[in-house]
GROMACS .gro file of C-alpha atoms in nm:
model
  514
    1MET     CA    1   0.058   4.127  -1.097
    2ALA     CA    2   0.117   4.393  -0.831
    3ARG     CA    3   0.460   4.469  -0.699
    4ILE     CA    4   0.523   4.658  -0.376
    5TRP     CA    5   0.828   4.883  -0.354
    6GLU     CA    6   0.931   5.011  -0.014
    7GLU     CA    7   1.110   5.344   0.018
    8ASN     CA    8   1.264   5.515   0.321
    9MET     CA    9   1.117   5.265   0.563
   10GLY     CA   10   1.401   5.312   0.812
   11SER     CA   11   1.327   5.178   1.157
   12ILE     CA   12   0.990   5.050   1.039
   13THR     CA   13   1.163   4.795   0.816
   14LEU     CA   14   1.393   4.703   1.105
   15ARG     CA   15   1.111   4.653   1.350
   16ALA     CA   16   0.894   4.474   1.095
   17SER     CA   17   1.141   4.186   1.120
   18LEU     CA   18   1.067   4.142   1.489
   19ALA     CA   19   0.841   3.856   1.590
   20ALA     CA   20   0.506   3.944   1.739
   21ALA     CA   21   0.610   3.796   2.072
   22SER     CA   22   0.895   4.046   2.106
   23ILE     CA   23   0.664   4.346   2.139
   24MET     CA   24   0.813   4.467   2.462
   25VAL     CA   25   1.165   4.454   2.321
   26ALA     CA   26   1.056   4.654   2.017
   27THR     CA   27   0.882   4.918   2.223
   28ALA     CA   28   1.104   4.924   2.529
   29VAL     CA   29   0.826   4.892   2.786
   30SER     CA   30   1.001   4.868   3.121
   31PRO     CA   31   0.896   4.632   3.401
   32GLN     CA   32   0.822   4.940   3.610
   33ALA     CA   33   0.579   5.067   3.345
   34GLN     CA   34   0.413   4.726   3.331
   35ALA     CA   35   0.360   4.735   3.703
   36GLN     CA   36   0.190   5.073   3.709
   37GLN     CA   37  -0.178   5.019   3.768
   38ASP     CA   38  -0.266   5.382   3.694
   39THR     CA   39  -0.108   5.390   3.348
   40LEU     CA   40  -0.309   5.356   3.029
   41ARG     CA   41  -0.088   5.193   2.763
   42VAL     CA   42  -0.184   5.266   2.403
   43ALA     CA   43  -0.031   5.134   2.080
   44ILE     CA   44  -0.066   5.307   1.744
   45HIS     CA   45   0.115   5.217   1.425
   46THR     CA   46   0.336   5.527   1.429
   47LEU     CA   47   0.382   5.824   1.659
   48PRO     CA   48   0.317   6.176   1.524
   49THR     CA   49   0.597   6.272   1.288
   50GLN     CA   50   0.552   6.640   1.379
   51GLN     CA   51   0.551   6.554   1.749
   52GLY     CA   52   0.309   6.780   1.938
   53ASN     CA   53   0.262   7.047   1.673
   54PRO     CA   54  -0.096   7.167   1.734
   55TYR     CA   55  -0.149   7.241   1.366
   56GLY     CA   56  -0.047   6.898   1.237
   57ILE     CA   57  -0.164   6.653   1.501
   58GLN     CA   58  -0.523   6.617   1.375
   59LEU     CA   59  -0.458   6.348   1.115
   60THR     CA   60  -0.472   5.974   1.174
   61PRO     CA   61  -0.281   5.833   1.362
   62ALA     CA   62  -0.145   6.152   1.527
   63ILE     CA   63  -0.494   6.244   1.651
   64PHE     CA   64  -0.481   5.952   1.895
   65VAL     CA   65  -0.211   6.145   2.084
   66GLY     CA   66  -0.347   6.489   2.001
   67SER     CA   67  -0.686   6.421   2.159
   68ALA     CA   68  -0.523   6.377   2.498
   69LEU     CA   69  -0.324   6.700   2.476
   70TYR     CA   70  -0.531   6.954   2.286
   71ASP     CA   71  -0.872   7.112   2.254
   72GLY     CA   72  -1.039   7.297   1.973
   73LEU     CA   73  -1.322   7.542   2.007
   74VAL     CA   74  -1.572   7.265   1.941
   75LEU     CA   75  -1.576   6.886   1.908
   76VAL     CA   76  -1.789   6.731   1.635
   77ASN     CA   77  -1.955   6.412   1.759
   78ASN     CA   78  -2.020   6.092   1.567
   79ASN     CA   79  -2.349   6.232   1.435
   80GLY     CA   80  -2.183   6.542   1.293
   81ILE     CA   81  -2.315   6.776   1.562
   82PRO     CA   82  -2.071   7.030   1.711
   83GLN     CA   83  -2.033   6.993   2.087
   84ALA     CA   84  -1.890   7.234   2.343
   85ALA     CA   85  -1.514   7.223   2.403
   86LEU     CA   86  -1.314   7.543   2.463
   87ALA     CA   87  -1.625   7.724   2.338
   88THR     CA   88  -1.949   7.663   2.522
   89SER     CA   89  -2.174   7.835   2.267
   90TRP     CA   90  -2.164   7.989   1.920
   91LYS     CA   91  -2.400   8.163   1.682
   92SER     CA   92  -2.402   8.340   1.348
   93LEU     CA   93  -2.448   8.715   1.392
   94ASP     CA   94  -2.494   8.761   1.018
   95ASP     CA   95  -2.415   8.558   0.707
   96LYS     CA   96  -2.039   8.621   0.744
   97THR     CA   97  -1.988   8.654   1.120
   98TRP     CA   98  -1.972   8.375   1.377
   99GLN     CA   99  -1.937   8.449   1.746
  100PHE     CA  100  -1.789   8.202   1.995
  101LYS     CA  101  -1.821   8.226   2.374
  102LEU     CA  102  -1.531   8.061   2.557
  103ARG     CA  103  -1.538   7.840   2.862
  104ALA     CA  104  -1.452   8.038   3.178
  105ASN     CA  105  -1.168   7.946   3.415
  106THR     CA  106  -0.988   7.723   3.165
  107THR     CA  107  -0.609   7.706   3.171
  108PHE     CA  108  -0.317   7.574   2.974
  109ASP     CA  109  -0.082   7.336   3.151
  110ASN     CA  110   0.161   7.621   3.232
  111GLY     CA  111  -0.117   7.786   3.433
  112ARG     CA  112  -0.198   8.065   3.190
  113PRO     CA  113  -0.568   8.117   3.113
  114VAL     CA  114  -0.733   8.023   2.785
  115THR     CA  115  -0.862   8.356   2.652
  116ALA     CA  116  -0.982   8.503   2.326
  117ARG     CA  117  -0.625   8.607   2.253
  118ALA     CA  118  -0.522   8.242   2.213
  119ILE     CA  119  -0.791   8.186   1.950
  120VAL     CA  120  -0.708   8.506   1.764
  121ASP     CA  121  -0.334   8.430   1.764
  122ALA     CA  122  -0.387   8.073   1.642
  123ILE     CA  123  -0.605   8.172   1.345
  124ASN     CA  124  -0.384   8.469   1.255
  125TYR     CA  125  -0.077   8.245   1.262
  126LEU     CA  126  -0.242   7.997   1.026
  127GLN     CA  127  -0.318   8.279   0.785
  128GLY     CA  128   0.038   8.413   0.803
  129ASP     CA  129   0.355   8.225   0.886
  130GLY     CA  130   0.166   7.899   0.927
  131LYS     CA  131  -0.036   7.912   0.605
  132LYS     CA  132   0.136   7.602   0.469
  133LEU     CA  133   0.043   7.392   0.771
  134ARG     CA  134  -0.233   7.136   0.747
  135ALA     CA  135  -0.479   7.317   0.977
  136ALA     CA  136  -0.450   7.639   0.775
  137ARG     CA  137  -0.689   7.498   0.517
  138GLU     CA  138  -0.969   7.498   0.770
  139VAL     CA  139  -0.950   7.876   0.814
  140ALA     CA  140  -0.852   7.977   0.462
  141GLY     CA  141  -1.194   8.137   0.420
  142VAL     CA  142  -1.159   8.361   0.726
  143GLU     CA  143  -1.136   8.735   0.661
  144SER     CA  144  -1.063   8.846   1.018
  145VAL     CA  145  -1.080   8.731   1.379
  146THR     CA  146  -1.115   8.963   1.678
  147ALA     CA  147  -1.138   8.939   2.055
  148VAL     CA  148  -1.456   9.114   2.168
  149ASP     CA  149  -1.353   9.051   2.529
  150ASN     CA  150  -1.150   8.788   2.714
  151LEU     CA  151  -1.409   8.518   2.652
  152THR     CA  152  -1.570   8.625   2.324
  153VAL     CA  153  -1.432   8.581   1.972
  154ASN     CA  154  -1.583   8.702   1.646
  155VAL     CA  155  -1.478   8.526   1.326
  156VAL     CA  156  -1.563   8.701   0.999
  157THR     CA  157  -1.547   8.498   0.679
  158LYS     CA  158  -1.477   8.617   0.325
  159ALA     CA  159  -1.797   8.453   0.203
  160PRO     CA  160  -2.087   8.297   0.391
  161ASP     CA  161  -1.969   7.972   0.553
  162ALA     CA  162  -2.246   7.757   0.691
  163ILE     CA  163  -2.017   7.504   0.860
  164LEU     CA  164  -1.742   7.720   1.005
  165PRO     CA  165  -1.791   7.570   1.355
  166LYS     CA  166  -1.718   7.227   1.207
  167ARG     CA  167  -1.413   7.353   1.020
  168ILE     CA  168  -1.273   7.536   1.319
  169SER     CA  169  -1.294   7.219   1.528
  170GLN     CA  170  -0.971   7.122   1.351
  171VAL     CA  171  -0.777   7.418   1.485
  172PHE     CA  172  -0.617   7.300   1.809
  173ILE     CA  173  -0.516   7.586   2.035
  174PRO     CA  174  -0.160   7.627   2.168
  175GLU     CA  175  -0.064   7.853   2.459
  176PRO     CA  176   0.010   8.177   2.266
  177GLN     CA  177   0.295   8.319   2.473
  178ALA     CA  178   0.483   7.990   2.480
  179TRP     CA  179   0.431   7.946   2.105
  180ALA     CA  180   0.570   8.295   2.042
  181ASP     CA  181   0.866   8.249   2.277
  182MET     CA  182   0.963   7.895   2.178
  183GLY     CA  183   0.891   7.883   1.806
  184GLU     CA  184   0.728   7.598   1.616
  185ALA     CA  185   1.004   7.336   1.647
  186ALA     CA  186   1.070   7.376   2.019
  187TYR     CA  187   0.701   7.400   2.101
  188SER     CA  188   0.625   7.083   1.905
  189ALA     CA  189   0.887   6.897   2.112
  190LYS     CA  190   0.742   7.029   2.440
  191PRO     CA  191   0.377   7.125   2.372
  192ILE     CA  192   0.175   7.327   2.621
  193ALA     CA  193  -0.198   7.276   2.581
  194SER     CA  194  -0.533   7.270   2.762
  195GLY     CA  195  -0.627   6.902   2.741
  196SER     CA  196  -0.663   6.632   3.002
  197TYR     CA  197  -0.296   6.538   2.995
  198LYS     CA  198   0.038   6.714   2.959
  199LEU     CA  199   0.368   6.593   2.821
  200GLU     CA  200   0.623   6.424   3.045
  201SER     CA  201   0.856   6.283   2.778
  202TRP     CA  202   0.873   6.222   2.404
  203ASN     CA  203   1.116   5.993   2.224
  204ALA     CA  204   1.119   5.798   1.900
  205ASP     CA  205   0.919   5.500   2.027
  206LYS     CA  206   0.732   5.624   2.330
  207VAL     CA  207   0.536   5.929   2.444
  208VAL     CA  208   0.444   5.968   2.810
  209LEU     CA  209   0.166   6.201   2.926
  210VAL     CA  210   0.059   6.274   3.283
  211ALA     CA  211  -0.281   6.379   3.415
  212ARG     CA  212  -0.389   6.741   3.451
  213LYS     CA  213  -0.636   6.733   3.737
  214GLU     CA  214  -0.698   7.106   3.685
  215SER     CA  215  -0.817   7.049   3.327
  216TRP     CA  216  -1.178   7.133   3.242
  217ARG     CA  217  -1.203   6.763   3.151
  218PRO     CA  218  -1.001   6.603   3.434
  219PRO     CA  219  -0.893   6.245   3.366
  220LYS     CA  220  -0.958   5.936   3.574
  221THR     CA  221  -0.623   5.777   3.492
  222GLY     CA  222  -0.289   5.920   3.602
  223ARG     CA  223  -0.071   5.849   3.297
  224ILE     CA  224  -0.084   5.749   2.934
  225GLU     CA  225   0.202   5.580   2.754
  226PHE     CA  226   0.182   5.578   2.373
  227PHE     CA  227   0.391   5.331   2.174
  228GLY     CA  228   0.463   5.343   1.803
  229ILE     CA  229   0.433   4.979   1.686
  230PRO     CA  230   0.408   4.939   1.308
  231GLU     CA  231   0.334   4.566   1.317
  232GLN     CA  232  -0.032   4.481   1.360
  233ALA     CA  233   0.057   4.139   1.499
  234SER     CA  234   0.270   4.301   1.771
  235ARG     CA  235  -0.009   4.535   1.873
  236THR     CA  236  -0.246   4.239   1.901
  237ALA     CA  237   0.010   4.038   2.097
  238GLY     CA  238   0.044   4.328   2.339
  239ILE     CA  239  -0.327   4.315   2.420
  240LEU     CA  240  -0.331   3.936   2.454
  241SER     CA  241  -0.030   3.941   2.687
  242GLY     CA  242  -0.173   4.217   2.905
  243GLN     CA  243   0.110   4.457   2.821
  244LEU     CA  244  -0.120   4.703   2.640
  245ASP     CA  245  -0.462   4.844   2.725
  246ILE     CA  246  -0.561   4.982   2.382
  247ALA     CA  247  -0.436   4.872   2.040
  248ILE     CA  248  -0.553   5.084   1.751
  249ASN     CA  249  -0.601   4.977   1.390
  250LEU     CA  250  -0.618   4.602   1.418
  251GLY     CA  251  -0.736   4.362   1.149
  252THR     CA  252  -1.049   4.155   1.114
  253ASP     CA  253  -0.849   3.838   1.179
  254ASP     CA  254  -0.770   3.974   1.526
  255ILE     CA  255  -1.133   3.995   1.638
  256GLY     CA  256  -1.178   3.625   1.714
  257ARG     CA  257  -0.834   3.588   1.871
  258LEU     CA  258  -0.894   3.874   2.113
  259LYS     CA  259  -1.241   3.760   2.210
  260ARG     CA  260  -1.120   3.405   2.270
  261GLY     CA  261  -0.845   3.554   2.486
  262GLY     CA  262  -1.101   3.730   2.705
  263LYS     CA  263  -1.018   4.075   2.569
  264GLN     CA  264  -1.248   4.351   2.451
  265VAL     CA  265  -1.295   4.437   2.084
  266LYS     CA  266  -1.475   4.732   1.933
  267VAL     CA  267  -1.545   4.747   1.558
  268GLU     CA  268  -1.675   5.081   1.435
  269ALA     CA  269  -1.775   5.199   1.090
  270ALA     CA  270  -1.560   5.502   1.017
  271PRO     CA  271  -1.703   5.793   0.817
  272GLN     CA  272  -1.438   5.740   0.550
  273VAL     CA  273  -1.411   5.567   0.215
  274LEU     CA  274  -1.079   5.407   0.125
  275SER     CA  275  -0.986   5.495  -0.229
  276LEU     CA  276  -0.724   5.531  -0.498
  277ILE     CA  277  -0.728   5.888  -0.627
  278LEU     CA  278  -0.719   5.927  -1.007
  279PRO     CA  279  -0.596   6.284  -1.057
  280ASN     CA  280  -0.660   6.486  -1.371
  281LYS     CA  281  -0.418   6.769  -1.282
  282VAL     CA  282  -0.089   6.598  -1.192
  283HIS     CA  283   0.065   6.469  -1.516
  284ASP     CA  284  -0.026   6.608  -1.858
  285ASP     CA  285   0.008   6.266  -2.019
  286SER     CA  286  -0.179   6.065  -1.757
  287PRO     CA  287  -0.443   5.824  -1.889
  288PHE     CA  288  -0.663   5.938  -1.600
  289ASN     CA  289  -0.708   6.278  -1.757
  290ASP     CA  290  -0.975   6.099  -1.963
  291VAL     CA  291  -1.296   6.035  -1.769
  292ARG     CA  292  -1.353   5.710  -1.960
  293VAL     CA  293  -1.033   5.567  -1.814
  294ARG     CA  294  -1.133   5.671  -1.464
  295ARG     CA  295  -1.469   5.502  -1.505
  296ALA     CA  296  -1.302   5.193  -1.649
  297ALA     CA  297  -1.084   5.165  -1.341
  298ASN     CA  298  -1.395   5.169  -1.120
  299TYR     CA  299  -1.567   4.897  -1.323
  300ALA     CA  300  -1.250   4.685  -1.312
  301VAL     CA  301  -1.234   4.637  -0.934
  302ASN     CA  302  -1.452   4.391  -0.744
  303LYS     CA  303  -1.522   4.592  -0.430
  304GLN     CA  304  -1.781   4.346  -0.297
  305SER     CA  305  -1.521   4.070  -0.301
  306ILE     CA  306  -1.273   4.293  -0.117
  307ALA     CA  307  -1.530   4.375   0.152
  308ASP     CA  308  -1.639   4.012   0.192
  309ASN     CA  309  -1.303   3.838   0.176
  310LEU     CA  310  -1.053   4.087   0.314
  311PHE     CA  311  -1.271   4.259   0.572
  312ALA     CA  312  -1.463   3.950   0.685
  313GLY     CA  313  -1.793   4.116   0.604
  314GLN     CA  314  -1.728   4.389   0.862
  315SER     CA  315  -1.699   4.656   0.592
  316ARG     CA  316  -1.915   4.748   0.294
  317PRO     CA  317  -1.818   4.828  -0.063
  318ALA     CA  318  -1.823   5.199  -0.135
  319ALA     CA  319  -2.153   5.330  -0.266
  320GLY     CA  320  -2.012   5.503  -0.572
  321GLN     CA  321  -1.935   5.822  -0.377
  322GLY     CA  322  -1.697   5.953  -0.117
  323ALA     CA  323  -1.952   5.971   0.167
  324THR     CA  324  -2.090   5.698   0.387
  325ALA     CA  325  -2.458   5.679   0.478
  326ARG     CA  326  -2.395   5.844   0.816
  327ALA     CA  327  -2.258   6.163   0.662
  328PHE     CA  328  -2.467   6.469   0.589
  329GLY     CA  329  -2.496   6.502   0.211
  330TYR     CA  330  -2.484   6.130   0.134
  331ASN     CA  331  -2.683   6.058  -0.182
  332PRO     CA  332  -2.883   5.733  -0.148
  333SER     CA  333  -2.993   5.744  -0.514
  334ILE     CA  334  -2.642   5.687  -0.648
  335SER     CA  335  -2.563   5.338  -0.775
  336ALA     CA  336  -2.217   5.200  -0.713
  337TYR     CA  337  -1.999   5.103  -1.007
  338LYS     CA  338  -2.068   4.737  -1.065
  339TYR     CA  339  -1.788   4.490  -1.115
  340ASP     CA  340  -1.783   4.467  -1.494
  341PRO     CA  341  -1.438   4.388  -1.645
  342GLU     CA  342  -1.579   4.377  -1.999
  343LYS     CA  343  -1.725   4.726  -1.961
  344ALA     CA  344  -1.387   4.839  -1.830
  345LYS     CA  345  -1.207   4.698  -2.135
  346GLN     CA  346  -1.461   4.862  -2.367
  347LEU     CA  347  -1.406   5.205  -2.210
  348LEU     CA  348  -1.029   5.165  -2.221
  349ALA     CA  349  -1.046   5.082  -2.591
  350GLU     CA  350  -1.268   5.384  -2.657
  351ALA     CA  351  -1.016   5.604  -2.478
  352GLY     CA  352  -0.732   5.475  -2.692
  353TYR     CA  353  -0.592   5.211  -2.456
  354PRO     CA  354  -0.707   4.878  -2.608
  355ASN     CA  355  -0.401   4.705  -2.461
  356GLY     CA  356  -0.418   4.887  -2.130
  357PHE     CA  357  -0.123   5.074  -1.981
  358LYS     CA  358   0.125   5.064  -1.697
  359LEU     CA  359   0.022   5.233  -1.374
  360LEU     CA  360   0.237   5.342  -1.083
  361ALA     CA  361   0.029   5.407  -0.770
  362GLU     CA  362   0.184   5.544  -0.450
  363VAL     CA  363   0.021   5.427  -0.129
  364THR     CA  364   0.071   5.415   0.245
  365VAL     CA  365  -0.048   5.117   0.444
  366GLY     CA  366  -0.110   5.044   0.809
  367ALA     CA  367  -0.336   5.340   0.884
  368PHE     CA  368  -0.655   5.139   0.830
  369ALA     CA  369  -0.753   4.781   0.891
  370GLY     CA  370  -0.693   4.567   0.582
  371ASP     CA  371  -0.557   4.846   0.362
  372ALA     CA  372  -0.246   4.661   0.240
  373ASP     CA  373  -0.442   4.355   0.122
  374MET     CA  374  -0.709   4.583  -0.024
  375TYR     CA  375  -0.460   4.761  -0.250
  376GLN     CA  376  -0.313   4.429  -0.360
  377ALA     CA  377  -0.656   4.296  -0.457
  378MET     CA  378  -0.735   4.620  -0.640
  379ALA     CA  379  -0.408   4.599  -0.834
  380ALA     CA  380  -0.476   4.239  -0.932
  381ASP     CA  381  -0.821   4.330  -1.066
  382LEU     CA  382  -0.682   4.625  -1.261
  383GLY     CA  383  -0.424   4.394  -1.415
  384LYS     CA  384  -0.699   4.168  -1.549
  385VAL     CA  385  -0.825   4.450  -1.775
  386GLY     CA  386  -0.477   4.552  -1.888
  387ILE     CA  387  -0.386   4.817  -1.630
  388GLU     CA  388  -0.057   4.670  -1.512
  389THR     CA  389  -0.023   4.815  -1.165
  390GLU     CA  390   0.282   4.867  -0.950
  391LEU     CA  391   0.214   4.972  -0.590
  392ARG     CA  392   0.487   5.185  -0.445
  393GLN     CA  393   0.459   5.179  -0.068
  394ILE     CA  394   0.580   5.501   0.092
  395VAL     CA  395   0.584   5.621   0.452
  396PHE     CA  396   0.338   5.887   0.559
  397PRO     CA  397   0.582   6.182   0.588
  398ASP     CA  398   0.687   6.126   0.225
  399TRP     CA  399   0.324   6.085   0.122
  400LEU     CA  400   0.235   6.416   0.287
  401LYS     CA  401   0.516   6.603   0.111
  402LYS     CA  402   0.402   6.469  -0.225
  403TYR     CA  403   0.040   6.551  -0.147
  404LEU     CA  404   0.113   6.912  -0.055
  405SER     CA  405   0.338   6.973  -0.356
  406LEU     CA  406   0.179   6.745  -0.620
  407GLY     CA  407   0.516   6.574  -0.634
  408TRP     CA  408   0.373   6.236  -0.730
  409ASP     CA  409   0.592   6.004  -0.936
  410GLY     CA  410   0.290   5.795  -1.028
  411GLN     CA  411  -0.043   5.864  -1.194
  412ALA     CA  412  -0.252   5.768  -0.889
  413PHE     CA  413  -0.221   5.766  -0.512
  414GLY     CA  414  -0.398   5.618  -0.213
  415LEU     CA  415  -0.614   5.843  -0.001
  416SER     CA  416  -0.898   5.810   0.245
  417TRP     CA  417  -1.198   6.005   0.118
  418LEU     CA  418  -1.305   6.133   0.454
  419THR     CA  419  -1.611   6.302   0.597
  420ASP     CA  420  -1.477   6.298   0.950
  421PRO     CA  421  -1.441   6.488   1.169
  422TYR     CA  422  -1.732   6.689   1.029
  423VAL     CA  423  -1.940   6.379   0.941
  424ASP     CA  424  -2.038   6.597   0.650
  425SER     CA  425  -1.962   6.535   0.285
  426ALA     CA  426  -1.843   6.896   0.254
  427ARG     CA  427  -1.535   6.792   0.451
  428PHE     CA  428  -1.345   6.649   0.159
  429LEU     CA  429  -1.468   6.893  -0.103
  430THR     CA  430  -1.207   7.144   0.010
  431TYR     CA  431  -0.940   6.895  -0.091
  432ILE     CA  432  -1.055   6.712  -0.402
  433SER     CA  433  -1.165   7.017  -0.597
  434CYS     CA  434  -1.034   7.323  -0.776
  435SER     CA  435  -1.009   7.501  -0.440
  436GLN     CA  436  -0.721   7.274  -0.333
  437LYS     CA  437  -0.397   7.466  -0.391
  438PRO     CA  438  -0.236   7.312  -0.584
  439ALA     CA  439  -0.532   7.110  -0.714
  440PHE     CA  440  -0.484   6.746  -0.811
  441PHE     CA  441  -0.841   6.714  -0.941
  442CYS     CA  442  -1.060   6.991  -1.079
  443ASP     CA  443  -1.391   7.022  -1.261
  444GLU     CA  444  -1.505   7.382  -1.301
  445GLU     CA  445  -1.879   7.309  -1.322
  446THR     CA  446  -1.877   7.098  -1.008
  447GLN     CA  447  -1.675   7.368  -0.835
  448LYS     CA  448  -1.966   7.608  -0.877
  449LEU     CA  449  -2.188   7.367  -0.684
  450ILE     CA  450  -1.921   7.327  -0.418
  451ASP     CA  451  -1.893   7.703  -0.371
  452ALA     CA  452  -2.270   7.732  -0.344
  453SER     CA  453  -2.288   7.454  -0.084
  454HIS     CA  454  -2.035   7.628   0.141
  455GLN     CA  455  -2.250   7.942   0.148
  456GLU     CA  456  -2.591   7.782   0.197
  457PHE     CA  457  -2.721   7.812   0.554
  458ASP     CA  458  -3.054   7.642   0.486
  459SER     CA  459  -2.994   7.281   0.589
  460ALA     CA  460  -3.230   7.119   0.336
  461LYS     CA  461  -3.095   7.325   0.046
  462ARG     CA  462  -2.736   7.256   0.145
  463GLU     CA  463  -2.805   6.883   0.166
  464GLY     CA  464  -2.954   6.895  -0.184
  465LEU     CA  465  -2.644   7.072  -0.318
  466LEU     CA  466  -2.414   6.818  -0.157
  467GLN     CA  467  -2.614   6.532  -0.307
  468ASP     CA  468  -2.589   6.697  -0.650
  469ILE     CA  469  -2.213   6.721  -0.602
  470ALA     CA  470  -2.198   6.354  -0.508
  471SER     CA  471  -2.385   6.267  -0.827
  472SER     CA  472  -2.150   6.480  -1.035
  473TYR     CA  473  -1.844   6.323  -0.877
  474HIS     CA  474  -1.986   5.977  -0.931
  475ASP     CA  475  -1.991   6.047  -1.305
  476LEU     CA  476  -1.651   6.219  -1.302
  477ALA     CA  477  -1.498   5.923  -1.112
  478PRO     CA  478  -1.205   6.110  -0.952
  479ALA     CA  479  -1.123   5.799  -0.752
  480ILE     CA  480  -1.168   5.426  -0.734
  481TRP     CA  481  -1.395   5.418  -0.430
  482LEU     CA  482  -1.311   5.084  -0.273
  483VAL     CA  483  -1.465   5.009   0.067
  484GLU     CA  484  -1.594   5.197   0.367
  485ALA     CA  485  -1.327   5.213   0.635
  486ILE     CA  486  -1.363   5.039   0.969
  487ASP     CA  487  -1.180   5.097   1.293
  488ILE     CA  488  -1.094   4.795   1.506
  489TYR     CA  489  -0.979   4.857   1.862
  490GLY     CA  490  -0.846   4.587   2.086
  491MET     CA  491  -0.869   4.654   2.459
  492SER     CA  492  -0.759   4.490   2.780
  493SER     CA  493  -1.021   4.343   3.006
  494ARG     CA  494  -0.938   4.599   3.274
  495LEU     CA  495  -1.025   4.905   3.063
  496LYS     CA  496  -1.355   5.082   3.130
  497GLY     CA  497  -1.519   5.385   2.971
  498PHE     CA  498  -1.376   5.360   2.618
  499ARG     CA  499  -1.534   5.622   2.392
  500ASN     CA  500  -1.444   5.734   2.041
  501GLU     CA  501  -1.573   6.048   1.867
  502ASN     CA  502  -1.443   6.043   1.510
  503ARG     CA  503  -1.106   5.907   1.627
  504TRP     CA  504  -1.092   6.166   1.906
  505LEU     CA  505  -1.055   5.929   2.201
  506ALA     CA  506  -1.207   6.048   2.528
  507TYR     CA  507  -0.916   5.933   2.746
  508HIS     CA  508  -1.042   6.144   3.036
  509ASP     CA  509  -1.345   5.914   3.069
  510MET     CA  510  -1.137   5.595   3.068
  511GLU     CA  511  -1.023   5.413   3.379
  512LEU     CA  512  -0.850   5.091   3.469
  513ASP     CA  513  -0.994   4.822   3.692
  514GLY     CA  514  -0.719   4.643   3.878
   0.00000   0.00000   0.00000
């Protein structure tokens, strides 16, 4: 039987007690804001904890604010193909040097031009004072970065890196002089960027952005108001009542309600697999240090039932690997772990756990549709084979601290095995491998394949290496791969032009009718 413990929930616990109908009380939407016809109103389950820090605003759900403010050098589309952003072209000069040509006449919202210096300063910062920040991992393999001229940047890597343009898409570029003058904390509170919108105000429950008509991607709507609303029911109620224009991360049970209410709904398969990570490098006495136990845990969980019953058939059970079929490197020959409780019990007995064991798993919920019910169903199935599971629900800032320091109290933790925003299975290999510092899972033989895949420029050969890695990880079972994630967006009937590229929302293309 699963138990959920809540820690440090703060205002989330307070607001969770509010009824769905009280959405506007919880989020303090003023009558004036409701009356504004040129204001796009967006609800996410929590606002960015690091505010507008350019090096930490790429994760879900922060990216839903970050995509209005910031640009990277490139934007990777839903098919995994890099598209022009601050850079209009790029090429490899040799096996270790990539050259990027910047977009001319582009400015930050303080009027200063976007030049090669901004790119150089950003990457150098991430390799120096900012090396502990999330985005630093994307440029850890960079040897040097230089400005050839105002609009040309050369990036030299320590080893050949076939997908550097995809990696560098995750480095959002701040205005360098303001960053230097203000420092990280002050800049995060009042970010200065090159996107379609700039900051007007930021408080605990609401962020207001205003249009930058001079942006290289000028918006069609004058303002965006972002609200942090943890309760899914309140986000849905906001769409139904006409008080919101976009509600992110809704549930499958909301689809019918919104459609019957004359609202728009978009359900998209996300290039992510929801999982419970089974580390082999966190606790010396963890049962999951034995591969037989990790495999047993995969056999114990009925993923098809979770997909059918908790996701209303909108999702699919994971295919025994961390990639979805859309991602480059997906291995179609891999068979998913079948639901086989007897096989799970057999493997547990072979590993020395005939009576099972107690498991503490730390998870966050609310970031993905259906994730809370999914973890409960998983825990119930594990309990049937003797793995008595307690789910400790923690808030994302605490989760992130534990993740970066390996400070886990439990033997397992929830994590989305993601291929976005690369749409490439190499995306997650930086994290769940020996190259993660500190590493929570490591297999030295598989690491050799991972290193080779990073350096392989031939597309067919690199795909083969990634598929071999997927096969190896299937056997190593570093996670219980549960279901493929879905994104459910509820939208008002007046919204036009909604477009999502790997959770980078193209707000500049959106407009309101009436």
